[in-house]
PDB file of C-alpha atoms and ligand atoms in Angstrom:
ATOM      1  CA  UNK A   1      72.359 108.025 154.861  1.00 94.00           C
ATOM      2  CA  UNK A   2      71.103 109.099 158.372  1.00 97.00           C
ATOM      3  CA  UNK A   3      73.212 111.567 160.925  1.00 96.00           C
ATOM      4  CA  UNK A   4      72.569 112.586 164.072  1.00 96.00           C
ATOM      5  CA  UNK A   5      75.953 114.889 165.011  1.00 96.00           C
ATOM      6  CA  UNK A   6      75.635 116.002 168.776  1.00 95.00           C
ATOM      7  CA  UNK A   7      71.767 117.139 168.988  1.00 95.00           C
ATOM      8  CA  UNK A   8      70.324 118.352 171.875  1.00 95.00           C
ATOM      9  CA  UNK A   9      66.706 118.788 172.117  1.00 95.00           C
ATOM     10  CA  UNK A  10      64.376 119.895 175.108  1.00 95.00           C
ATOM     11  CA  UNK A  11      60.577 119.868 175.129  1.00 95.00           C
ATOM     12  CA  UNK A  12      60.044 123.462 176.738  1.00 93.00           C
ATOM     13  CA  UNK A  13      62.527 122.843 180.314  1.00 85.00           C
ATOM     14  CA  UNK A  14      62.545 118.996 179.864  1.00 91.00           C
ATOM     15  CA  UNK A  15      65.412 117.749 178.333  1.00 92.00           C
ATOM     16  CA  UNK A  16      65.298 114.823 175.940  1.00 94.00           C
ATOM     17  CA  UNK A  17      68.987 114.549 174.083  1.00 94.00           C
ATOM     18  CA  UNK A  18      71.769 115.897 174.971  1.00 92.00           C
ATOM     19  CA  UNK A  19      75.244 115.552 172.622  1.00 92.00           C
ATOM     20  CA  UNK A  20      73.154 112.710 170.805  1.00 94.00           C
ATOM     21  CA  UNK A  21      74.892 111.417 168.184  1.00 93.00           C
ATOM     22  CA  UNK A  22      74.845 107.889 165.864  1.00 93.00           C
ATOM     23  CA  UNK A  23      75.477 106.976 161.953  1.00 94.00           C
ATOM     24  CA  UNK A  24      72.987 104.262 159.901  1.00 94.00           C
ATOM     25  CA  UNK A  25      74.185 103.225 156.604  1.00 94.00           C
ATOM     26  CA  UNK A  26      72.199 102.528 153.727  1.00 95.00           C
ATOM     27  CA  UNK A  27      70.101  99.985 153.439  1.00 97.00           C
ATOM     28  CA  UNK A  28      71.188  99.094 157.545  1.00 96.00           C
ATOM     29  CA  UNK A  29      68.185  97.463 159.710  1.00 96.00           C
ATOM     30  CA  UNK A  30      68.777  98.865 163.050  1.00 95.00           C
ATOM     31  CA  UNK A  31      66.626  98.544 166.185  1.00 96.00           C
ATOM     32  CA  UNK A  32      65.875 101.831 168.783  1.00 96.00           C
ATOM     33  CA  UNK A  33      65.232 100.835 171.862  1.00 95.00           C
ATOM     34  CA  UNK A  34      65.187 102.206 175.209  1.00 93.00           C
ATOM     35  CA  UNK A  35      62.356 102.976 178.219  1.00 91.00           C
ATOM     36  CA  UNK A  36      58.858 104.512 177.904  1.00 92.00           C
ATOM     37  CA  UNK A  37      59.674 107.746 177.596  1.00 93.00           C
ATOM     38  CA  UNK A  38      62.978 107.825 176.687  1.00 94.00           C
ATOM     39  CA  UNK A  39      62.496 109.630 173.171  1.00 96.00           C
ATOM     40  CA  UNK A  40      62.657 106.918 170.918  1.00 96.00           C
ATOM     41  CA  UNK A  41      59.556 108.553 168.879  1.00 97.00           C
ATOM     42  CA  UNK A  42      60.821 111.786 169.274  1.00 97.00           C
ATOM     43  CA  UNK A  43      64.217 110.925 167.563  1.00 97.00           C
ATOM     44  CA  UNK A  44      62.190 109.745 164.552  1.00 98.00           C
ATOM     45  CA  UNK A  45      60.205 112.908 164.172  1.00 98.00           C
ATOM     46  CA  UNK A  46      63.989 114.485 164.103  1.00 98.00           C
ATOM     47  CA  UNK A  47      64.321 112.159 161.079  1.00 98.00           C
ATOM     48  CA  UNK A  48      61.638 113.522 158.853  1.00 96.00           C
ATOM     49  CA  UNK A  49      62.235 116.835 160.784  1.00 97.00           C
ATOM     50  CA  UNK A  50      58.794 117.107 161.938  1.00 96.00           C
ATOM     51  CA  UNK A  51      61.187 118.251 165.035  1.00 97.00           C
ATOM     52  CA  UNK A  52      64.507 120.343 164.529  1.00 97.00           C
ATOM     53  CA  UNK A  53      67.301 119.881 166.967  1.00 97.00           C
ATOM     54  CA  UNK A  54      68.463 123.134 168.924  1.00 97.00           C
ATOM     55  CA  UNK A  55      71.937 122.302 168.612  1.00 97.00           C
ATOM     56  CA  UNK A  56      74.037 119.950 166.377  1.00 97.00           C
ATOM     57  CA  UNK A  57      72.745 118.362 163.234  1.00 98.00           C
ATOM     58  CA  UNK A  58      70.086 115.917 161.759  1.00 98.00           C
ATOM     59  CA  UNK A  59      71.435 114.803 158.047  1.00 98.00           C
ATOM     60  CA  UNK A  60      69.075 112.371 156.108  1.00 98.00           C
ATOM     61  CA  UNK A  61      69.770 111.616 152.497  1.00 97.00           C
ATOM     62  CA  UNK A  62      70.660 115.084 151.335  1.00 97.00           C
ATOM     63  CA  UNK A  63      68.925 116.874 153.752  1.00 98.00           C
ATOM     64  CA  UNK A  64      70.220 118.832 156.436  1.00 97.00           C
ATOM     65  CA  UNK A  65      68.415 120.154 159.735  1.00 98.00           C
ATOM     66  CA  UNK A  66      70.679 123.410 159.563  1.00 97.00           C
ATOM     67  CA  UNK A  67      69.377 124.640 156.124  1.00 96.00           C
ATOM     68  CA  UNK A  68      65.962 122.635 155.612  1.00 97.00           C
ATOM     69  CA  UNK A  69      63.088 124.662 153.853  1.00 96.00           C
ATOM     70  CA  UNK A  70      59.090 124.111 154.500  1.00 95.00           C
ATOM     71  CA  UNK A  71      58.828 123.518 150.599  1.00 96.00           C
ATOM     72  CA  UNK A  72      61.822 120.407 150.938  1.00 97.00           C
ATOM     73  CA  UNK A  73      59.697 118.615 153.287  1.00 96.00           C
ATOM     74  CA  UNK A  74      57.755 116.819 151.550  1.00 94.00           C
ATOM     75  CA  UNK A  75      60.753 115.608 149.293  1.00 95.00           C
ATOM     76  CA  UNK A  76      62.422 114.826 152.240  1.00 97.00           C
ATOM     77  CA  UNK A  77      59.071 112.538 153.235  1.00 95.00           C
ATOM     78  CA  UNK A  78      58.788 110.731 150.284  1.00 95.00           C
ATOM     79  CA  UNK A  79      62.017 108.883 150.729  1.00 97.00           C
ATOM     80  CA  UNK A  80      60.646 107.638 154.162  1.00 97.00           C
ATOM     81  CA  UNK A  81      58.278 105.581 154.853  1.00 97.00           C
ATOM     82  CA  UNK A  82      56.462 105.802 158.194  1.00 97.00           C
ATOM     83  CA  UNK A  83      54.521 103.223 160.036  1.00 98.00           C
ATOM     84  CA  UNK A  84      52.978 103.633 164.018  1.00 96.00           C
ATOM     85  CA  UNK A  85      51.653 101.625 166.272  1.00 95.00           C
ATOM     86  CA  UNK A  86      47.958 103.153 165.719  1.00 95.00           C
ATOM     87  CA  UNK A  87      48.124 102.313 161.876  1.00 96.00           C
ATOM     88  CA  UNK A  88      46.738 105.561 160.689  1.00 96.00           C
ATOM     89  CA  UNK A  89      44.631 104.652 158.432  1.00 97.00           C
ATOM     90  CA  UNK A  90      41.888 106.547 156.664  1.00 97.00           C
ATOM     91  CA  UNK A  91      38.648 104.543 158.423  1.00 97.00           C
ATOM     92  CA  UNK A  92      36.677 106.106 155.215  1.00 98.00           C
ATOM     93  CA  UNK A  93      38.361 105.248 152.294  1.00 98.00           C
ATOM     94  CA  UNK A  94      39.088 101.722 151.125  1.00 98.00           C
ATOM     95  CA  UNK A  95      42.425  99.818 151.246  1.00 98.00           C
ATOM     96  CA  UNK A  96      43.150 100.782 147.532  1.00 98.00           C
ATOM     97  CA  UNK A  97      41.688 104.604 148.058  1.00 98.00           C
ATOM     98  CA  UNK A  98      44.292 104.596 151.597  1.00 98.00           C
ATOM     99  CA  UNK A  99      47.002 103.806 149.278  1.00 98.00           C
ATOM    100  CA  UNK A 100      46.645 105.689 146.029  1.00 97.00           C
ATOM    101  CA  UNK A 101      45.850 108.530 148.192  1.00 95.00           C
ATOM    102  CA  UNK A 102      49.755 108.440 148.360  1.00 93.00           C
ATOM    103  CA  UNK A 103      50.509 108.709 145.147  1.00 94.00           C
ATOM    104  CA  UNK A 104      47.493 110.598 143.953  1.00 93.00           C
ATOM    105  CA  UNK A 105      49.267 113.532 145.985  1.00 88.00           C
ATOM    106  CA  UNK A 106      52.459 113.575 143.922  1.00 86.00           C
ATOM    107  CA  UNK A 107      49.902 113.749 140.693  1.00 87.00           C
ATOM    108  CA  UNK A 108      51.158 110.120 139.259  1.00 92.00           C
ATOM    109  CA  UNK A 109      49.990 108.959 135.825  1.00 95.00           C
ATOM    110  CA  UNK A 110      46.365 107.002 136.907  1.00 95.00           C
ATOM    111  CA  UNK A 111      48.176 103.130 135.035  1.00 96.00           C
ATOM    112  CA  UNK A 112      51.034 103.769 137.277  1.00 96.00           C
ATOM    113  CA  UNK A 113      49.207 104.397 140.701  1.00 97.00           C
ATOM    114  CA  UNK A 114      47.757 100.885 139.542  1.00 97.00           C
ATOM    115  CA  UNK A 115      50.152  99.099 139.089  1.00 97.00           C
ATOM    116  CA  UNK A 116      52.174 100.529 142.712  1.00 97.00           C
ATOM    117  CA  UNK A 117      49.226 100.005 145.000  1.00 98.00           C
ATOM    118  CA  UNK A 118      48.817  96.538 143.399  1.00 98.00           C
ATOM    119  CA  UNK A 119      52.461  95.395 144.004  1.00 98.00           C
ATOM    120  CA  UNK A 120      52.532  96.913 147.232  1.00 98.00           C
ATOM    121  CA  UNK A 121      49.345  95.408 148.442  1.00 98.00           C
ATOM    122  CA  UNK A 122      51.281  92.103 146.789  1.00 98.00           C
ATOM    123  CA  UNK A 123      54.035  92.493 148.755  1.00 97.00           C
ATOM    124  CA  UNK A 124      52.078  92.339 152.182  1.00 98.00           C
ATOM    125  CA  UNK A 125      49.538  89.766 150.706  1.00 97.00           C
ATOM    126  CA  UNK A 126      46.528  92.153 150.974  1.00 98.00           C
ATOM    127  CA  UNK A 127      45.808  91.934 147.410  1.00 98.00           C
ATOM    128  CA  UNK A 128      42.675  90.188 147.773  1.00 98.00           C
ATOM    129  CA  UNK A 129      41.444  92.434 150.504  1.00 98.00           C
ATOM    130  CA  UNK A 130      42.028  95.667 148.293  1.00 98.00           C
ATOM    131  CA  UNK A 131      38.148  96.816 148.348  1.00 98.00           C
ATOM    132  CA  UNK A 132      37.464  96.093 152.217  1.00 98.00           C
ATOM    133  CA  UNK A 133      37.147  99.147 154.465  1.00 98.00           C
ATOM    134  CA  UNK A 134      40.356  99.486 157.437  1.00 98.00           C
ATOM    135  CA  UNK A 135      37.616  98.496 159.936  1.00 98.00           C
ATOM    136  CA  UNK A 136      36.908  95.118 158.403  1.00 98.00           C
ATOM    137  CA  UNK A 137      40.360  94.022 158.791  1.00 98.00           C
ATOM    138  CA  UNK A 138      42.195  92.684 161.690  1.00 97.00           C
ATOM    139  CA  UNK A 139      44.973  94.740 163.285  1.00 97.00           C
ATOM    140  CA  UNK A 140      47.691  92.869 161.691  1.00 97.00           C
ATOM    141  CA  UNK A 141      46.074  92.960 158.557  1.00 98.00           C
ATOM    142  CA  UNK A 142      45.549  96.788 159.201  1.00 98.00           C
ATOM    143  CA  UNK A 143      49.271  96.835 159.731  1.00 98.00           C
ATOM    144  CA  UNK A 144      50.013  95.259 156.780  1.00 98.00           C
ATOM    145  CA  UNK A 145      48.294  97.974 154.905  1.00 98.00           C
ATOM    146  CA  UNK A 146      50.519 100.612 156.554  1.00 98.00           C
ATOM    147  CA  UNK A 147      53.396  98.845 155.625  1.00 98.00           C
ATOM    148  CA  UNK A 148      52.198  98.717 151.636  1.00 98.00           C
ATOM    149  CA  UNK A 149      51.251 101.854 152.108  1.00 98.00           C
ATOM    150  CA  UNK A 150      55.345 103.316 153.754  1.00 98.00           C
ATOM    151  CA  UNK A 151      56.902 101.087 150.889  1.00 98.00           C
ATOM    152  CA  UNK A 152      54.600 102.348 148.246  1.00 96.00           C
ATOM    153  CA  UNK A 153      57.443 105.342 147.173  1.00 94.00           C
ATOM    154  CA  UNK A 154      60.372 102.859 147.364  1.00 95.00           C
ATOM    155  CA  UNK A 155      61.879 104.892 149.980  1.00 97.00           C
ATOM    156  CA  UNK A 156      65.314 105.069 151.152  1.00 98.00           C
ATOM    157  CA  UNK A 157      64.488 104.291 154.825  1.00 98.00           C
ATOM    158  CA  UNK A 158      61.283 102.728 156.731  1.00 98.00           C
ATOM    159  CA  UNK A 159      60.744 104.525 160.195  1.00 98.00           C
ATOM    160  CA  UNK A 160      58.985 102.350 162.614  1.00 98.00           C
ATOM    161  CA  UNK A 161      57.749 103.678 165.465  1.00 98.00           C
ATOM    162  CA  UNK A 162      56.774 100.373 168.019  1.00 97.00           C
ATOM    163  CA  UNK A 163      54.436  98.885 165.182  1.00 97.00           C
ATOM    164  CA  UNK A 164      53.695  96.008 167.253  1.00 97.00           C
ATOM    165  CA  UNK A 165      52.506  97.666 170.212  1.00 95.00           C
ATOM    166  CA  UNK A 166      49.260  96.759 169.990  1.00 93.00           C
ATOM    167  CA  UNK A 167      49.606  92.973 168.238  1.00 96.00           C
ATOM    168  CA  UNK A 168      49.451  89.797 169.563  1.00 96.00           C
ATOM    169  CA  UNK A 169      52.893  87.980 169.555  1.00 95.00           C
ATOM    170  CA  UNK A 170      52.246  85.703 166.398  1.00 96.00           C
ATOM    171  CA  UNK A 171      51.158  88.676 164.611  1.00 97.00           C
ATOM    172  CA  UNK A 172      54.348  90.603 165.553  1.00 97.00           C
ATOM    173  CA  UNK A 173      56.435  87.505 163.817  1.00 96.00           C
ATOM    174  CA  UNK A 174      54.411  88.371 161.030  1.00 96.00           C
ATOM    175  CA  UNK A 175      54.681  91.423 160.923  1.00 97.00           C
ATOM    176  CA  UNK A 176      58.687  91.365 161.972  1.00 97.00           C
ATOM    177  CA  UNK A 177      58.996  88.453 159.032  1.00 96.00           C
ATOM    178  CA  UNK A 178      57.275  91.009 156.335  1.00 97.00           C
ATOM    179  CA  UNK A 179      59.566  94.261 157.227  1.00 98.00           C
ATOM    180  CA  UNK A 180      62.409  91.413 157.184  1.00 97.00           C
ATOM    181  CA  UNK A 181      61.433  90.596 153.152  1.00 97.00           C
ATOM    182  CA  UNK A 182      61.732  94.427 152.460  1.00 98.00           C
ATOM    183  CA  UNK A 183      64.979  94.693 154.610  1.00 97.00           C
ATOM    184  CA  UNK A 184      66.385  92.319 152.258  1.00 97.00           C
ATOM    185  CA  UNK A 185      65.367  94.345 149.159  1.00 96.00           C
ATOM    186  CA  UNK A 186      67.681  96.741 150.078  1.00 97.00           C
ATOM    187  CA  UNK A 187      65.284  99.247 152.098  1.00 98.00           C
ATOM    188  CA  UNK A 188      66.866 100.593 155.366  1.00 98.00           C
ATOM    189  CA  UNK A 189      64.542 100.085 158.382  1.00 98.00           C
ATOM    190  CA  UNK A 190      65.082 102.167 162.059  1.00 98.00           C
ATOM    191  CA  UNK A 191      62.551  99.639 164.266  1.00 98.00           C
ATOM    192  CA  UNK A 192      61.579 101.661 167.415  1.00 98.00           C
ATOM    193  CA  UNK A 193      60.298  99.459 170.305  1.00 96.00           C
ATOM    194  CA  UNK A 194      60.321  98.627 173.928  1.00 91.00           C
ATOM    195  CA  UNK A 195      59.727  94.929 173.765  1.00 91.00           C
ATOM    196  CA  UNK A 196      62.833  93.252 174.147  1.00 90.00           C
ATOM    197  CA  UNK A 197      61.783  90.162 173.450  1.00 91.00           C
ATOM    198  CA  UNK A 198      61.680  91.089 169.440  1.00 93.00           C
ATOM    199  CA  UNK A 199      65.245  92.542 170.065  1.00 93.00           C
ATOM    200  CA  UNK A 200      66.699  89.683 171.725  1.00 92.00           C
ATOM    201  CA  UNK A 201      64.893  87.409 169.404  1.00 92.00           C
ATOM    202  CA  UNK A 202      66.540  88.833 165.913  1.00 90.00           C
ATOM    203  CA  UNK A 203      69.639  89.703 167.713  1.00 86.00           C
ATOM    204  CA  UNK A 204      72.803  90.043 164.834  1.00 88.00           C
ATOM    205  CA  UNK A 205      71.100  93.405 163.885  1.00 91.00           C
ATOM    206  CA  UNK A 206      72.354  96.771 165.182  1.00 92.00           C
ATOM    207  CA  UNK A 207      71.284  98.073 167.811  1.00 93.00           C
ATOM    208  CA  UNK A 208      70.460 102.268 168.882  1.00 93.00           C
ATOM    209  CA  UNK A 209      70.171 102.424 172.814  1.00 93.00           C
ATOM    210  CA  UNK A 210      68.800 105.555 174.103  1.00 94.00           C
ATOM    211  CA  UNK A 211      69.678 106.258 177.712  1.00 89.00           C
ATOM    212  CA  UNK A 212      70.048 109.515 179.522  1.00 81.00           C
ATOM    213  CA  UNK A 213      69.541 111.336 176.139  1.00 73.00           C
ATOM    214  CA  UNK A 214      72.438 109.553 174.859  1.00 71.00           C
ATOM    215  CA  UNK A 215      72.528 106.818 172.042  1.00 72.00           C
ATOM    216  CA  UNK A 216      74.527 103.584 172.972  1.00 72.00           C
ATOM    217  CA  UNK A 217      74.994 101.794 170.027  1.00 61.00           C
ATOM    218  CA  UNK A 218      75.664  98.042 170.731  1.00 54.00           C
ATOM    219  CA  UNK A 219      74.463  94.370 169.928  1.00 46.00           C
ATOM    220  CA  UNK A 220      72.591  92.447 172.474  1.00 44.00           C
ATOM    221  CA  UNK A 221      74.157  89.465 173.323  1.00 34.00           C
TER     222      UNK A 221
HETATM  223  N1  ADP B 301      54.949 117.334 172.265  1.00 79.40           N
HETATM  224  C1  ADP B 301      55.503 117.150 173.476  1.00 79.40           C
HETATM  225  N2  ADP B 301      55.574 118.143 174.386  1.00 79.40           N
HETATM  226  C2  ADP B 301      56.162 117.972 175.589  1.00 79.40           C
HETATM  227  N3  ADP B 301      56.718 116.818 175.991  1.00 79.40           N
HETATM  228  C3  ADP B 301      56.682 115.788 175.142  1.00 79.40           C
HETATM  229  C4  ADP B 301      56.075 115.890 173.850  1.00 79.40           C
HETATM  230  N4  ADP B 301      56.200 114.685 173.224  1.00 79.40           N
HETATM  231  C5  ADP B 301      56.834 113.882 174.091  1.00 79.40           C
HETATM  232  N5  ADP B 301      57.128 114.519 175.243  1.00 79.40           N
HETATM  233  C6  ADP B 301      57.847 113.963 176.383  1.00 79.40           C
HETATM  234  O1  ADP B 301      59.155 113.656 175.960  1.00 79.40           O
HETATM  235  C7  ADP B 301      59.584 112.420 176.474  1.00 79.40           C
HETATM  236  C8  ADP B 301      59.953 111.483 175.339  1.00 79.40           C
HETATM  237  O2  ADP B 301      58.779 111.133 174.641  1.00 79.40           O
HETATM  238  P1  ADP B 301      58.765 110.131 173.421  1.00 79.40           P
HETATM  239  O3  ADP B 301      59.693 110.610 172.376  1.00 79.40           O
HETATM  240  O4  ADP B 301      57.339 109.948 173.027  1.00 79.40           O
HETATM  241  O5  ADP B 301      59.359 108.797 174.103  1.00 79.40           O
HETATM  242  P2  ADP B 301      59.195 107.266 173.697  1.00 79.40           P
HETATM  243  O6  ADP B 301      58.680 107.227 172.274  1.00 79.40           O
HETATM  244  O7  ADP B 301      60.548 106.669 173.846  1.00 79.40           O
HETATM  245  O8  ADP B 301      58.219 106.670 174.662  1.00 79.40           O
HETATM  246  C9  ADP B 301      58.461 111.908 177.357  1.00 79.40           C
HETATM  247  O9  ADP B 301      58.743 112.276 178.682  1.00 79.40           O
HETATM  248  C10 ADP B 301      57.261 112.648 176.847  1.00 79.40           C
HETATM  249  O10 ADP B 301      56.309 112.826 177.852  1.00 79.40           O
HETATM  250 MG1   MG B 302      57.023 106.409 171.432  1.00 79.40          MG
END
């Protein structure tokens, strides 16, 4: 489902991969881990090709880095869904409005757009919170929101780029045990973060190691 053959990527003279290369299956959780700076968030912006590599190949679904268009990106996008540390919320609009913003894009029928950012919400147990504004909610709760709002398409694969950076540790178990529920639905989740403590905690998953631009794939033991 996701490829990354031999890339090589440098910001200007500073080199971030070089000969980087790992597989995830469908429907795989997988951790990415690696130092501050090592290019963990850089490696997902390869995945929805925000970034192209400047040699070797990015493959996602059925899209390939070598022969991507402009007008495939947002095809590409919709089968990921993308969650960050900073939550990226709209502070003006309303839960519901953040999330049927999403679908209001892709011009879906008005009944169906109610129905998806009602599940969704659902799913995170926001329901109830639906007409508060992104400020009024806790950081967890704001997290939660991102996450209805990445699983909203259904997508193929959830890209998380350290979404517990700024939580407290009991939120991260809630957060970890939510993105856990969805794993088990059958959506694939890459889980970028630098706290090894969450790693070493939910350790028979796979893990990505970045090191020296490299990926080291192994399981912490
Ligand atoms: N847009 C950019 N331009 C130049 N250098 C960048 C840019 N984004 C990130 N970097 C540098 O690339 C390296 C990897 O960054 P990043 O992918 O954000 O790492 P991580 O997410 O693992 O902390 C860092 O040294 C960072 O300073
Ligand atoms: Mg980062």
């Amino acid at each position: 489902m996701l490829l990354f053959s031999n890339v090589d990527f440098a910001y200007d003279a500073h080199p971030i991969f070089f000969n980087l290369s790992f597989e995830l299956g469908q429907g795989e959780f997988n951790f990415l881990i690696g130092k501050s700076g090592a290019g963990k968030s850089t490696l997902l912006q390869m995945v929805y090709m925000n970034i192209l590599p400047q040699a070797g190949i990015v493959q996602f679904a059925e899209y390939n880095s070598k022969n991507i268009k402009p007008r495939d990106l947002p095809h590409l996008r919709r089968k990921l869904g993308i969650i960050f540390q900073d939550f990226k919320l709209f502070r003006d609009r309303n839960i519901y409005e953040n999330l049927s913003f999403v679908l209001e894009v892709t011009n879906t029928p008005r009944r169906e757009i109610k129905k998806k950012v009602n599940n969704a919400l659902t799913d995170v147990d926001l329901f109830h919170r639906r007409y508060s504004m992104p400020d009024e909610l806790s950081g967890g709760e704001k997290q939660r929101v991102a996450i209805a709002r990445a699983i909203i398409n259904d997508p193929l694969l959830i890209l998380a780029d350290e979404p517990t950076g700024n939580l407290d540790p009991e939120t991260t178990n809630e957060i970890l045990e939510i993105l856990m529920k969805i794993y088990n639905r059958g959506t694939g989740i890459l889980f970028a973060t630098h706290n090894y403590e969450i790693v070493k905690r939910y350790n028979n998953y796979k893990i990505i190691k970045l090191e020296d631009g490299k990926a080291v794939k192994s399981v912490f033991k």
